[in-house]
Coordinates of C-alpha atoms in Angstrom, one line a residue:
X1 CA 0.0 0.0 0.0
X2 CA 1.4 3.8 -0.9
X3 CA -0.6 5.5 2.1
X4 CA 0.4 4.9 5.7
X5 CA -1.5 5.9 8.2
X6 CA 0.0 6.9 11.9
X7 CA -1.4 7.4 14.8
X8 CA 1.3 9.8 16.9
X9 CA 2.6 9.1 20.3
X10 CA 0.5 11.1 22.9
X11 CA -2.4 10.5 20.5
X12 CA -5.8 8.3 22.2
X13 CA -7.9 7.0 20.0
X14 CA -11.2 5.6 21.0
X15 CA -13.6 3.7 18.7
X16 CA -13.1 1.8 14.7
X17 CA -9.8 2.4 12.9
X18 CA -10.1 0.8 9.8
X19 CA -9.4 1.7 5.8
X20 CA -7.5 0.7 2.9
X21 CA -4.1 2.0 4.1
X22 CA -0.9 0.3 5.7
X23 CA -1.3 2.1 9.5
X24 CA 1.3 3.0 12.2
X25 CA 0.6 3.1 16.3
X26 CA 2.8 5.1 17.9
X27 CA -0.1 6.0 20.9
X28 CA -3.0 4.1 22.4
X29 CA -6.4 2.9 19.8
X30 CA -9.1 1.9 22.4
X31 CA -11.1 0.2 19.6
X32 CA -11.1 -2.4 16.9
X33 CA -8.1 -1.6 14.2
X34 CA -8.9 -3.8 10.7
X35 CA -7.5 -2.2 8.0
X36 CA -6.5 -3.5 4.3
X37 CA -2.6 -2.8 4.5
X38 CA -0.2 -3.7 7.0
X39 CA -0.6 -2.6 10.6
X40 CA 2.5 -1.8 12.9
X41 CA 2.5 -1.5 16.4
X42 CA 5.4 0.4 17.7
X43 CA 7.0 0.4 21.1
X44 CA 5.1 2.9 22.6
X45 CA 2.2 2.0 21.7
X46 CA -1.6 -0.1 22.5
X47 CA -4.2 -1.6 21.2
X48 CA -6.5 -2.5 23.7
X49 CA -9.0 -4.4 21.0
X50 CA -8.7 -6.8 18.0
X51 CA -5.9 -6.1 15.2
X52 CA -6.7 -7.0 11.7
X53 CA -4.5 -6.5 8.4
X54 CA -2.7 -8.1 5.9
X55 CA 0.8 -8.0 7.4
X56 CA 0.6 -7.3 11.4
X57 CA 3.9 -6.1 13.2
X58 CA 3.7 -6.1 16.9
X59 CA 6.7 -4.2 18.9
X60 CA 4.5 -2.4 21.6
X61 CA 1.3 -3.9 23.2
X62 CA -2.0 -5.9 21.9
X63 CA -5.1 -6.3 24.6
X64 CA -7.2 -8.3 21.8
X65 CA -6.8 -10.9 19.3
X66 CA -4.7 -10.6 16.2
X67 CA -5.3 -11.7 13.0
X68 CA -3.7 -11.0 9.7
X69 CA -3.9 -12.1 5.9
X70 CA -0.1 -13.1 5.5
X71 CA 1.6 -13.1 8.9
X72 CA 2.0 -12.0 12.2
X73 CA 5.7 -10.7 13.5
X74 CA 5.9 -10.1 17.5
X75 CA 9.2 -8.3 18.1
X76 CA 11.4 -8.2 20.9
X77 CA 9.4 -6.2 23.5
X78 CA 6.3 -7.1 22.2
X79 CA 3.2 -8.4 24.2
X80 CA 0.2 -9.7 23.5
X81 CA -2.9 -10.9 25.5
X82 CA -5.1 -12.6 23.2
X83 CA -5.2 -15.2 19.8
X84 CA -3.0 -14.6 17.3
X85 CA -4.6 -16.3 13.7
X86 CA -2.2 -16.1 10.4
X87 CA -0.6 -18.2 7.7
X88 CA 2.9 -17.8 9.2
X89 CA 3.6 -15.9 13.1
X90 CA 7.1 -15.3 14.0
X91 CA 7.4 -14.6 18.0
X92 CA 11.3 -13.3 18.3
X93 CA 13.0 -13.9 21.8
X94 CA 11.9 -11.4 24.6
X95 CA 7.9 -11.0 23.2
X96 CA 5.3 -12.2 25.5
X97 CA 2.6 -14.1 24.2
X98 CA -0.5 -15.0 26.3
X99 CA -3.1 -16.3 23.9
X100 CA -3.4 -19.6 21.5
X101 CA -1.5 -19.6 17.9
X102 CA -3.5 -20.3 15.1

């Protein structure tokens, strides 16, 4: 996808994210995120509801299950309470999974 999407550190969101870009956290989404492109989660920031996308990259924290159209990728620092459901999901050492693996 050509458009990303971010979501800036200090920034809340609360309710639906979702459209037909690749989307960066940097802050907190209180709210489902399910968008077309690839979703990345950075250090700093939470999800505290389900993640959908194509490719989903986790380096901050998930409250909520993940799913994704190619694959999941938890970083180091990552954690995640809640399902993760892809073709391929890589957990590198140090992320924290709590959840089943699909």
């Amino acid at each position: 996808m050509a458009d990303v999407t971010v979501i800036g550190r200090g920034a809340n969101v609360v309710g639906t994210v979702s459209g037909a870009v690749d989307l960066t956290i940097h802050g907190r989404v209180e709210g489902e995120v399910s968008v077309e492109g690839d979703v990345t989660i950075e250090a700093e920031g939470l999800v505290a509801a389900g993640v959908t996308g194509r490719l989903v990259i986790v380096r901050g924290a998930v409250k909520g299950d993940v799913t994704a159209e190619d694959g999941i990728r938890l970083e180091e620092g990552a954690r995640v309470v809640g399902d993760l459901r892809a073709p391929r999901v890589s957990v590198t050492r140090g992320a924290l999974v709590r959840g089943y693996v699909q």
